[in-house]
PDB file of C-alpha atoms in Angstrom:
ATOM      1  CA  MET L 157       5.959  28.698 -17.753  1.00  0.00           C
ATOM      2  CA  LYS L 158       4.559  25.945 -15.525  1.00  0.00           C
ATOM      3  CA  GLN L 159       5.404  23.286 -18.114  1.00  0.00           C
ATOM      4  CA  THR L 160       8.916  24.679 -18.537  1.00  0.00           C
ATOM      5  CA  ARG L 161       9.447  24.724 -14.773  1.00  0.00           C
ATOM      6  CA  GLN L 162       8.235  21.130 -14.393  1.00  0.00           C
ATOM      7  CA  GLN L 163      10.562  20.024 -17.171  1.00  0.00           C
ATOM      8  CA  HIS L 164      13.405  21.757 -15.338  1.00  0.00           C
ATOM      9  CA  ILE L 165      12.463  19.858 -12.170  1.00  0.00           C
ATOM     10  CA  VAL L 166      12.601  16.568 -14.079  1.00  0.00           C
ATOM     11  CA  GLU L 167      16.051  17.506 -15.404  1.00  0.00           C
ATOM     12  CA  LEU L 168      17.278  18.361 -11.908  1.00  0.00           C
ATOM     13  CA  LEU L 169      15.959  15.100 -10.476  1.00  0.00           C
ATOM     14  CA  SER L 170      17.544  13.075 -13.261  1.00  0.00           C
ATOM     15  CA  GLY L 171      20.971  14.101 -11.971  1.00  0.00           C
ATOM     16  CA  CYS L 172      20.531  12.842  -8.402  1.00  0.00           C
ATOM     17  CA  ASP L 173      18.708  10.304  -6.243  1.00  0.00           C
ATOM     18  CA  TRP L 174      16.568  12.722  -4.213  1.00  0.00           C
ATOM     19  CA  LEU L 175      16.004  16.487  -3.957  1.00  0.00           C
ATOM     20  CA  THR L 176      14.119  18.276  -1.205  1.00  0.00           C
ATOM     21  CA  THR L 177      11.286  20.724  -1.781  1.00  0.00           C
ATOM     22  CA  ASP L 178      13.429  23.447  -0.201  1.00  0.00           C
ATOM     23  CA  ALA L 179      16.344  22.744  -2.546  1.00  0.00           C
ATOM     24  CA  LEU L 180      14.113  22.813  -5.636  1.00  0.00           C
ATOM     25  CA  ALA L 181      12.457  26.056  -4.534  1.00  0.00           C
ATOM     26  CA  GLN L 182      15.835  27.674  -3.953  1.00  0.00           C
ATOM     27  CA  THR L 183      17.293  26.456  -7.254  1.00  0.00           C
ATOM     28  CA  LEU L 184      14.284  27.612  -9.307  1.00  0.00           C
ATOM     29  CA  ALA L 185      13.779  30.804  -7.276  1.00  0.00           C
ATOM     30  CA  VAL L 186      10.091  30.145  -6.577  1.00  0.00           C
ATOM     31  CA  SER L 187       8.060  29.484  -3.440  1.00  0.00           C
ATOM     32  CA  LYS L 188       7.816  26.070  -1.801  1.00  0.00           C
ATOM     33  CA  GLU L 189       4.058  26.170  -2.464  1.00  0.00           C
ATOM     34  CA  THR L 190       4.739  26.506  -6.195  1.00  0.00           C
ATOM     35  CA  ILE L 191       7.165  23.585  -6.079  1.00  0.00           C
ATOM     36  CA  ARG L 192       4.616  21.454  -4.197  1.00  0.00           C
ATOM     37  CA  ARG L 193       2.011  22.168  -6.887  1.00  0.00           C
ATOM     38  CA  ASP L 194       4.517  21.257  -9.591  1.00  0.00           C
ATOM     39  CA  LEU L 195       5.459  18.059  -7.776  1.00  0.00           C
ATOM     40  CA  ASN L 196       1.776  17.185  -7.396  1.00  0.00           C
ATOM     41  CA  GLY L 197       1.367  17.559 -11.139  1.00  0.00           C
ATOM     42  CA  LEU L 198       4.438  15.462 -11.924  1.00  0.00           C
ATOM     43  CA  GLN L 199       3.318  12.820  -9.460  1.00  0.00           C
ATOM     44  CA  GLN L 200      -0.108  12.583 -11.098  1.00  0.00           C
ATOM     45  CA  GLN L 201       1.698  12.090 -14.422  1.00  0.00           C
ATOM     46  CA  GLY L 202       3.598   9.171 -12.889  1.00  0.00           C
ATOM     47  CA  LYS L 203       6.970  10.837 -13.379  1.00  0.00           C
ATOM     48  CA  ILE L 204       8.167  11.246  -9.795  1.00  0.00           C
ATOM     49  CA  LEU L 205       8.035   9.626  -6.380  1.00  0.00           C
ATOM     50  CA  ARG L 206       7.446  11.883  -3.346  1.00  0.00           C
ATOM     51  CA  GLN L 207       8.365  11.081   0.231  1.00  0.00           C
ATOM     52  CA  HIS L 208       8.603  13.277   3.350  1.00  0.00           C
ATOM     53  CA  GLY L 209       9.381  16.620   1.695  1.00  0.00           C
ATOM     54  CA  ARG L 210      11.581  15.248  -1.045  1.00  0.00           C
ATOM     55  CA  ALA L 211      11.208  13.772  -4.526  1.00  0.00           C
ATOM     56  CA  ARG L 212      12.985  11.524  -6.962  1.00  0.00           C
ATOM     57  CA  LEU L 213      12.501  10.603 -10.596  1.00  0.00           C
ATOM     58  CA  ILE L 214      10.781   7.327 -11.468  1.00  0.00           C
ATOM     59  CA  GLN L 215      12.873   5.402 -13.955  1.00  0.00           C
ATOM     60  CA  PRO L 216      10.446   3.942 -16.547  1.00  0.00           C
ATOM     61  CA  ASP L 217      12.544   0.790 -16.953  1.00  0.00           C
ATOM     62  CA  SER L 218      12.678   0.087 -13.220  1.00  0.00           C
ATOM     63  CA  ARG L 219       9.312  -0.006 -11.458  1.00  0.00           C
ATOM     64  CA  ASP L 220      10.283  -2.346  -8.668  1.00  0.00           C
ATOM     65  CA  GLY L 221      11.588  -0.188  -5.858  1.00  0.00           C
ATOM     66  CA  GLY L 222       9.674  -1.882  -3.065  1.00  0.00           C
ATOM     67  CA  GLU L 223      11.324  -3.475  -0.050  1.00  0.00           C
ATOM     68  CA  PRO L 224      11.411  -7.283   0.227  1.00  0.00           C
ATOM     69  CA  PHE L 225       8.812  -8.852   2.508  1.00  0.00           C
ATOM     70  CA  GLY L 226      11.384  -9.791   5.157  1.00  0.00           C
ATOM     71  CA  ALA L 227      12.595  -6.207   5.483  1.00  0.00           C
ATOM     72  CA  ARG L 228       9.044  -4.857   5.688  1.00  0.00           C
ATOM     73  CA  LEU L 229       8.140  -7.362   8.366  1.00  0.00           C
ATOM     74  CA  LYS L 230      10.887  -6.007  10.628  1.00  0.00           C
ATOM     75  CA  SER L 231      10.041  -2.334   9.988  1.00  0.00           C
ATOM     76  CA  HIS L 232       7.722  -0.694  12.585  1.00  0.00           C
ATOM     77  CA  TYR L 233       7.006  -4.180  13.925  1.00  0.00           C
ATOM     78  CA  ALA L 234       5.199  -3.177  17.143  1.00  0.00           C
ATOM     79  CA  ASP L 235       3.143  -0.442  15.447  1.00  0.00           C
ATOM     80  CA  LYS L 236       1.947  -2.787  12.711  1.00  0.00           C
ATOM     81  CA  ALA L 237       1.042  -5.518  15.201  1.00  0.00           C
ATOM     82  CA  ASP L 238      -0.987  -3.017  17.235  1.00  0.00           C
ATOM     83  CA  ILE L 239      -2.769  -1.664  14.145  1.00  0.00           C
ATOM     84  CA  ALA L 240      -3.605  -5.238  13.114  1.00  0.00           C
ATOM     85  CA  ARG L 241      -5.049  -5.903  16.581  1.00  0.00           C
ATOM     86  CA  HIS L 242      -7.513  -3.032  16.115  1.00  0.00           C
ATOM     87  CA  ALA L 243      -8.644  -4.545  12.814  1.00  0.00           C
ATOM     88  CA  LEU L 244      -9.836  -7.655  14.666  1.00  0.00           C
ATOM     89  CA  ASP L 245     -12.852  -5.653  15.894  1.00  0.00           C
ATOM     90  CA  TRP L 246     -14.174  -5.655  12.321  1.00  0.00           C
ATOM     91  CA  ILE L 247     -14.024  -9.416  11.904  1.00  0.00           C
ATOM     92  CA  SER L 248     -16.840 -11.748  12.938  1.00  0.00           C
ATOM     93  CA  GLU L 249     -17.599 -15.418  12.419  1.00  0.00           C
ATOM     94  CA  GLY L 250     -18.932 -16.426   9.012  1.00  0.00           C
ATOM     95  CA  MET L 251     -17.278 -13.575   7.082  1.00  0.00           C
ATOM     96  CA  THR L 252     -15.275 -13.893   3.880  1.00  0.00           C
ATOM     97  CA  LEU L 253     -12.088 -11.832   4.161  1.00  0.00           C
ATOM     98  CA  ALA L 254      -9.555 -10.829   1.541  1.00  0.00           C
ATOM     99  CA  LEU L 255      -6.041 -10.045   2.779  1.00  0.00           C
ATOM    100  CA  ASP L 256      -3.257  -8.555   0.699  1.00  0.00           C
ATOM    101  CA  ALA L 257       0.420  -9.546   0.857  1.00  0.00           C
ATOM    102  CA  SER L 258       1.459  -6.705   3.162  1.00  0.00           C
ATOM    103  CA  SER L 259       3.460  -7.300   6.325  1.00  0.00           C
ATOM    104  CA  THR L 260       0.701  -5.607   8.349  1.00  0.00           C
ATOM    105  CA  CYS L 261      -1.853  -8.126   7.096  1.00  0.00           C
ATOM    106  CA  PHE L 262       0.550 -10.905   8.035  1.00  0.00           C
ATOM    107  CA  HIS L 263       0.544  -9.506  11.586  1.00  0.00           C
ATOM    108  CA  LEU L 264      -3.257  -9.615  11.420  1.00  0.00           C
ATOM    109  CA  ALA L 265      -3.239 -13.212  10.151  1.00  0.00           C
ATOM    110  CA  ARG L 266      -1.097 -14.272  13.099  1.00  0.00           C
ATOM    111  CA  GLN L 267      -3.689 -12.803  15.466  1.00  0.00           C
ATOM    112  CA  LEU L 268      -6.782 -14.220  13.780  1.00  0.00           C
ATOM    113  CA  PRO L 269      -8.758 -16.589  16.025  1.00  0.00           C
ATOM    114  CA  ASP L 270      -9.556 -20.054  14.723  1.00  0.00           C
ATOM    115  CA  ILE L 271     -13.225 -19.401  13.939  1.00  0.00           C
ATOM    116  CA  GLU L 272     -15.468 -20.092  10.948  1.00  0.00           C
ATOM    117  CA  LEU L 273     -14.028 -17.731   8.327  1.00  0.00           C
ATOM    118  CA  THR L 274     -13.107 -17.823   4.660  1.00  0.00           C
ATOM    119  CA  VAL L 275      -9.808 -16.097   3.867  1.00  0.00           C
ATOM    120  CA  PHE L 276      -8.749 -15.228   0.317  1.00  0.00           C
ATOM    121  CA  THR L 277      -5.177 -14.019  -0.143  1.00  0.00           C
ATOM    122  CA  ASN L 278      -2.263 -13.716  -2.556  1.00  0.00           C
ATOM    123  CA  SER L 279       0.253 -13.896   0.307  1.00  0.00           C
ATOM    124  CA  LEU L 280       2.423 -16.985   0.758  1.00  0.00           C
ATOM    125  CA  PRO L 281       3.190 -16.259   4.465  1.00  0.00           C
ATOM    126  CA  ILE L 282      -0.523 -15.735   5.189  1.00  0.00           C
ATOM    127  CA  CYS L 283      -1.333 -19.018   3.425  1.00  0.00           C
ATOM    128  CA  HIS L 284       1.156 -20.783   5.699  1.00  0.00           C
ATOM    129  CA  GLU L 285      -0.356 -19.101   8.756  1.00  0.00           C
ATOM    130  CA  MET L 286      -3.959 -19.924   7.767  1.00  0.00           C
ATOM    131  CA  ALA L 287      -3.033 -23.561   7.107  1.00  0.00           C
ATOM    132  CA  ARG L 288      -2.619 -23.907  10.865  1.00  0.00           C
ATOM    133  CA  ARG L 289      -6.242 -22.932  11.534  1.00  0.00           C
ATOM    134  CA  GLU L 290      -8.602 -25.908  11.306  1.00  0.00           C
ATOM    135  CA  ARG L 291     -11.836 -23.892  11.065  1.00  0.00           C
ATOM    136  CA  ILE L 292     -10.701 -21.276   8.542  1.00  0.00           C
ATOM    137  CA  THR L 293     -11.322 -22.009   4.862  1.00  0.00           C
ATOM    138  CA  LEU L 294      -8.292 -20.821   2.900  1.00  0.00           C
ATOM    139  CA  ILE L 295      -8.495 -19.745  -0.744  1.00  0.00           C
ATOM    140  CA  CYS L 296      -5.168 -18.859  -2.329  1.00  0.00           C
ATOM    141  CA  SER L 297      -5.081 -16.693  -5.442  1.00  0.00           C
ATOM    142  CA  GLY L 298      -2.426 -18.971  -6.895  1.00  0.00           C
ATOM    143  CA  GLY L 299      -0.328 -18.021  -9.889  1.00  0.00           C
ATOM    144  CA  THR L 300       3.388 -17.340 -10.177  1.00  0.00           C
ATOM    145  CA  LEU L 301       5.262 -16.808  -6.916  1.00  0.00           C
ATOM    146  CA  GLU L 302       7.045 -13.457  -6.670  1.00  0.00           C
ATOM    147  CA  ARG L 303       9.739 -14.362  -4.143  1.00  0.00           C
ATOM    148  CA  LYS L 304      10.809 -10.815  -3.299  1.00  0.00           C
ATOM    149  CA  TYR L 305       7.331  -9.925  -2.052  1.00  0.00           C
ATOM    150  CA  ARG L 306       6.314 -13.475  -1.015  1.00  0.00           C
ATOM    151  CA  CYS L 307       3.116 -13.168  -3.028  1.00  0.00           C
ATOM    152  CA  TYR L 308       1.405 -14.820  -5.996  1.00  0.00           C
ATOM    153  CA  VAL L 309       0.761 -13.033  -9.271  1.00  0.00           C
ATOM    154  CA  ASN L 310      -2.286 -14.399 -11.106  1.00  0.00           C
ATOM    155  CA  PRO L 311      -3.375 -12.880 -14.443  1.00  0.00           C
ATOM    156  CA  ALA L 312      -6.718 -14.697 -14.079  1.00  0.00           C
ATOM    157  CA  LEU L 313      -7.597 -12.853 -10.853  1.00  0.00           C
ATOM    158  CA  VAL L 314     -10.645 -11.114 -12.363  1.00  0.00           C
ATOM    159  CA  THR L 315     -12.177 -14.447 -13.352  1.00  0.00           C
ATOM    160  CA  GLN L 316     -11.333 -15.978  -9.982  1.00  0.00           C
ATOM    161  CA  LEU L 317     -13.031 -13.157  -8.070  1.00  0.00           C
ATOM    162  CA  LYS L 318     -16.319 -13.579  -9.961  1.00  0.00           C
ATOM    163  CA  GLY L 319     -17.196 -16.527  -7.786  1.00  0.00           C
ATOM    164  CA  LEU L 320     -16.329 -14.823  -4.492  1.00  0.00           C
ATOM    165  CA  GLU L 321     -18.413 -12.474  -2.360  1.00  0.00           C
ATOM    166  CA  ILE L 322     -15.903 -10.539  -0.251  1.00  0.00           C
ATOM    167  CA  ASP L 323     -17.336  -9.096   2.963  1.00  0.00           C
ATOM    168  CA  LEU L 324     -14.186  -7.270   4.032  1.00  0.00           C
ATOM    169  CA  PHE L 325     -10.950  -6.454   2.203  1.00  0.00           C
ATOM    170  CA  ILE L 326      -8.053  -5.633   4.532  1.00  0.00           C
ATOM    171  CA  PHE L 327      -4.873  -4.189   3.057  1.00  0.00           C
ATOM    172  CA  SER L 328      -1.970  -1.813   3.431  1.00  0.00           C
ATOM    173  CA  CYS L 329      -0.004   0.237   0.918  1.00  0.00           C
ATOM    174  CA  GLU L 330       3.337   1.946   0.391  1.00  0.00           C
ATOM    175  CA  GLY L 331       1.962   5.405   1.019  1.00  0.00           C
ATOM    176  CA  VAL L 332      -0.902   7.886   0.990  1.00  0.00           C
ATOM    177  CA  ASP L 333      -0.074  11.314  -0.414  1.00  0.00           C
ATOM    178  CA  GLU L 334      -1.433  14.752   0.465  1.00  0.00           C
ATOM    179  CA  GLU L 335      -4.224  14.368  -2.085  1.00  0.00           C
ATOM    180  CA  GLY L 336      -5.479  11.125  -0.538  1.00  0.00           C
ATOM    181  CA  THR L 337      -4.144   8.875  -3.307  1.00  0.00           C
ATOM    182  CA  MET L 338      -2.912   5.425  -2.243  1.00  0.00           C
ATOM    183  CA  TRP L 339       0.297   4.105  -3.830  1.00  0.00           C
ATOM    184  CA  ASP L 340       2.300   0.897  -4.181  1.00  0.00           C
ATOM    185  CA  PRO L 341       5.735   0.257  -5.706  1.00  0.00           C
ATOM    186  CA  VAL L 342       4.805  -2.515  -8.168  1.00  0.00           C
ATOM    187  CA  GLU L 343       2.029  -2.975 -10.696  1.00  0.00           C
ATOM    188  CA  HIS L 344       0.848  -6.487  -9.761  1.00  0.00           C
ATOM    189  CA  ASN L 345       0.348  -5.647  -6.062  1.00  0.00           C
ATOM    190  CA  ALA L 346      -1.408  -2.383  -6.876  1.00  0.00           C
ATOM    191  CA  ALA L 347      -3.683  -4.172  -9.369  1.00  0.00           C
ATOM    192  CA  PHE L 348      -4.620  -6.819  -6.785  1.00  0.00           C
ATOM    193  CA  LYS L 349      -5.616  -4.121  -4.292  1.00  0.00           C
ATOM    194  CA  THR L 350      -7.515  -2.057  -6.849  1.00  0.00           C
ATOM    195  CA  GLN L 351      -9.594  -5.052  -7.907  1.00  0.00           C
ATOM    196  CA  LEU L 352     -10.371  -6.179  -4.353  1.00  0.00           C
ATOM    197  CA  LEU L 353     -11.206  -2.637  -3.304  1.00  0.00           C
ATOM    198  CA  GLY L 354     -13.813  -2.521  -6.040  1.00  0.00           C
ATOM    199  CA  ARG L 355     -15.261  -5.955  -5.218  1.00  0.00           C
ATOM    200  CA  ALA L 356     -15.484  -5.975  -1.418  1.00  0.00           C
ATOM    201  CA  SER L 357     -18.537  -4.807   0.505  1.00  0.00           C
ATOM    202  CA  GLN L 358     -16.276  -3.041   3.012  1.00  0.00           C
ATOM    203  CA  SER L 359     -12.559  -2.314   3.262  1.00  0.00           C
ATOM    204  CA  LEU L 360      -9.946  -1.479   5.876  1.00  0.00           C
ATOM    205  CA  LEU L 361      -6.676   0.297   5.165  1.00  0.00           C
ATOM    206  CA  LEU L 362      -4.046  -0.541   7.787  1.00  0.00           C
ATOM    207  CA  ILE L 363      -1.260   2.016   7.646  1.00  0.00           C
ATOM    208  CA  ASP L 364       1.393   3.203  10.076  1.00  0.00           C
ATOM    209  CA  LYS L 365       2.299   6.877  10.350  1.00  0.00           C
ATOM    210  CA  SER L 366       5.580   6.496   8.421  1.00  0.00           C
ATOM    211  CA  LYS L 367       3.555   5.990   5.217  1.00  0.00           C
ATOM    212  CA  LEU L 368       1.441   9.121   5.431  1.00  0.00           C
ATOM    213  CA  GLN L 369       2.231  12.027   3.063  1.00  0.00           C
ATOM    214  CA  ARG L 370       4.198   9.601   0.954  1.00  0.00           C
ATOM    215  CA  SER L 371       3.788   8.276  -2.578  1.00  0.00           C
ATOM    216  CA  SER L 372       5.216   5.509  -4.734  1.00  0.00           C
ATOM    217  CA  ASP L 373       5.212   4.345  -8.349  1.00  0.00           C
ATOM    218  CA  VAL L 374       1.722   2.903  -9.015  1.00  0.00           C
ATOM    219  CA  LYS L 375      -1.694   4.242  -7.993  1.00  0.00           C
ATOM    220  CA  ILE L 376      -4.158   1.996  -6.160  1.00  0.00           C
ATOM    221  CA  GLY L 377      -7.071   4.381  -5.683  1.00  0.00           C
ATOM    222  CA  LEU L 378      -8.307   7.038  -3.278  1.00  0.00           C
ATOM    223  CA  VAL L 379      -8.617   6.834   0.491  1.00  0.00           C
ATOM    224  CA  SER L 380     -12.207   8.028   0.045  1.00  0.00           C
ATOM    225  CA  GLN L 381     -12.978   4.585  -1.446  1.00  0.00           C
ATOM    226  CA  VAL L 382     -11.979   2.881   1.823  1.00  0.00           C
ATOM    227  CA  THR L 383     -14.562   2.188   4.543  1.00  0.00           C
ATOM    228  CA  GLN L 384     -12.138   2.809   7.429  1.00  0.00           C
ATOM    229  CA  VAL L 385      -8.485   3.709   7.908  1.00  0.00           C
ATOM    230  CA  ILE L 386      -6.738   2.243  10.948  1.00  0.00           C
ATOM    231  CA  THR L 387      -3.470   3.975  11.818  1.00  0.00           C
ATOM    232  CA  ASP L 388      -1.217   4.935  14.697  1.00  0.00           C
ATOM    233  CA  ALA L 389      -1.027   8.535  13.482  1.00  0.00           C
ATOM    234  CA  HIS L 390      -3.914   9.823  15.601  1.00  0.00           C
ATOM    235  CA  PRO L 391      -6.030   8.647  18.524  1.00  0.00           C
ATOM    236  CA  SER L 392      -9.359   8.567  16.683  1.00  0.00           C
ATOM    237  CA  ARG L 393      -9.038   5.109  15.134  1.00  0.00           C
ATOM    238  CA  ARG L 394     -11.731   2.592  15.995  1.00  0.00           C
TER     239      ARG L 394
END
């Protein structure tokens, strides 16, 4: 019955952009808790995208639903800049940092002091920002430039990382769902974060409250793998 109900959910979602949990529960005549469990299962199968009490079907031929870098940079601007400022407490002279191509990490890059650091990144805007710092050693991942996200895609990333000892990986993501899974909209960005998360001695997830209880198309890993989460969602960040 569960499998039949989930298939029915997929069929319902295929006919529209988004459906709410309430609407699905009413249509299928089951509780919202049952629908949430079904949606969790479909999400783990990579079939749906969940966001703020609603869901949509992931089209297998279109896994590029992320916003362009310019749009993300303008979204929640002040919150992201403040979150990035708190991340500065984790950075000290002599460290090797890895920064992803998120807009929040760009806010962090703009606030970084010109001290003895090594910064590894796949972000074109961060590369431009770090080029202005005389004492920071910049290592760019290189590869093919993905203009929409202003980042480089390098298939040889695994080989490149073998020669780097990353003290701290700082990143953001598209969302963290109720199960603590971190998500991104595109495969190459998710893969970059997954690899750095596994390589770095410590990691910081910078995430504003709009991305909590939200999923996307590609899994990065679990929040439990992250050393510290810095967010504006509660006052206990450090």
